[in-house]
Short mmCIF file of C-alpha atoms in Angstrom, two decimals:
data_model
loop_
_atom_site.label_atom_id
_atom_site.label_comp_id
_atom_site.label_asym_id
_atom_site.label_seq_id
_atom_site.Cartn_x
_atom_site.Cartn_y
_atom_site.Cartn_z
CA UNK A 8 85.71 183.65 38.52
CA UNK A 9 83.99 180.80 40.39
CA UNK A 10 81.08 183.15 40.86
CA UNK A 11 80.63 184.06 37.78
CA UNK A 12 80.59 180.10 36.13
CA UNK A 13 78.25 179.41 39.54
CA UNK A 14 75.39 181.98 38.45
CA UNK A 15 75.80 180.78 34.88
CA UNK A 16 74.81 177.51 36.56
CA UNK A 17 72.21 178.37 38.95
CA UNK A 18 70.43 180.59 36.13
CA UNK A 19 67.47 178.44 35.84
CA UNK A 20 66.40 179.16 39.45
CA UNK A 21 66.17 183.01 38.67
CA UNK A 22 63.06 182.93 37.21
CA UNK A 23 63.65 182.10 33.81
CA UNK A 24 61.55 179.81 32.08
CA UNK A 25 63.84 178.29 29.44
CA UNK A 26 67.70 177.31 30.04
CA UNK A 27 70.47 179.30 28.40
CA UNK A 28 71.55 177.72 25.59
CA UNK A 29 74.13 179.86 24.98
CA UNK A 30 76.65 180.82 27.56
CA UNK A 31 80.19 182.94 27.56
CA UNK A 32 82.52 184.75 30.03
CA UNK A 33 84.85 187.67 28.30
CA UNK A 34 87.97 188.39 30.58
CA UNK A 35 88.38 191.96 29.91
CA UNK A 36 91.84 193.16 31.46
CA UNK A 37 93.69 193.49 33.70
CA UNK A 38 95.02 190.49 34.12
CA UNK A 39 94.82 188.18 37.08
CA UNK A 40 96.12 185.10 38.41
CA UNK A 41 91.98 183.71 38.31
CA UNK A 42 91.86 184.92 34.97
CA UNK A 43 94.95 183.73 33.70
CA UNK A 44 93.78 180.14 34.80
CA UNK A 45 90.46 180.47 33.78
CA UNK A 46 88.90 177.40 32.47
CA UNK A 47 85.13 176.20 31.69
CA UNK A 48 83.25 173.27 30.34
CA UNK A 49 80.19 174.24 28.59
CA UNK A 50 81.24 178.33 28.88
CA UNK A 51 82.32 179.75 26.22
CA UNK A 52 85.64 181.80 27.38
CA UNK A 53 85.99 185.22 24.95
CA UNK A 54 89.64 186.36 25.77
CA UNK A 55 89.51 189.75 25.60
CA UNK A 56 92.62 190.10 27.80
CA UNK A 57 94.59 192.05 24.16
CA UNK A 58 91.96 194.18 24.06
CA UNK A 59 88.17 194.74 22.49
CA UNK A 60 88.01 193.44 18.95
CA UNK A 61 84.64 192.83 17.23
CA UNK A 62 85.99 189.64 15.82
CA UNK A 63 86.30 187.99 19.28
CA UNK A 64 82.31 188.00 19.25
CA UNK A 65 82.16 185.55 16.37
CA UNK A 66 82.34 182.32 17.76
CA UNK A 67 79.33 183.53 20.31
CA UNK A 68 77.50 185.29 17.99
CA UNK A 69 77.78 181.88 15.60
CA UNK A 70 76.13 179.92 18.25
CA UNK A 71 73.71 182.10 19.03
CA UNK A 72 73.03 182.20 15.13
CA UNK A 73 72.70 178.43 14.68
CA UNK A 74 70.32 178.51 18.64
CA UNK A 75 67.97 180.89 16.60
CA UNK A 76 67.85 178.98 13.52
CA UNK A 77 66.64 175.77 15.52
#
């Protein structure tokens, strides 16, 4: 999991010309003890832990609504 919020971090050195603006992690089972403990600031954590739901994508796809709108 540490990985993971690392590259998220280190993105801007891969090339791209513009920062993220919008970033997320979805835990997709199965559960595990990194998972369970997962925490973030600035990531957006998607629990998907219950299962896939389209509604779960909201909250991201918001943000990357209001990013687009300026």
């Amino acid at each position: 999991m540490h990985s993971i919020t690392r590259d998220l971090k280190k993105i801007a050195g891969y090339g791209r010309t513009r920062p993220l603006e919008v970033k997320a992690v979805y835990l997709a089972p199965p559960l595990t003890p990194p998972k369970e403990h997962f925490r973030s600031h600035g990531i957006l954590t998607i629990n998907g832990m219950q299962g896939f739901s389209p509604g779960l994508m909201e909250p991201f796809m918001e943000m990357v609504k209001a990013i687009s709108k300026g």
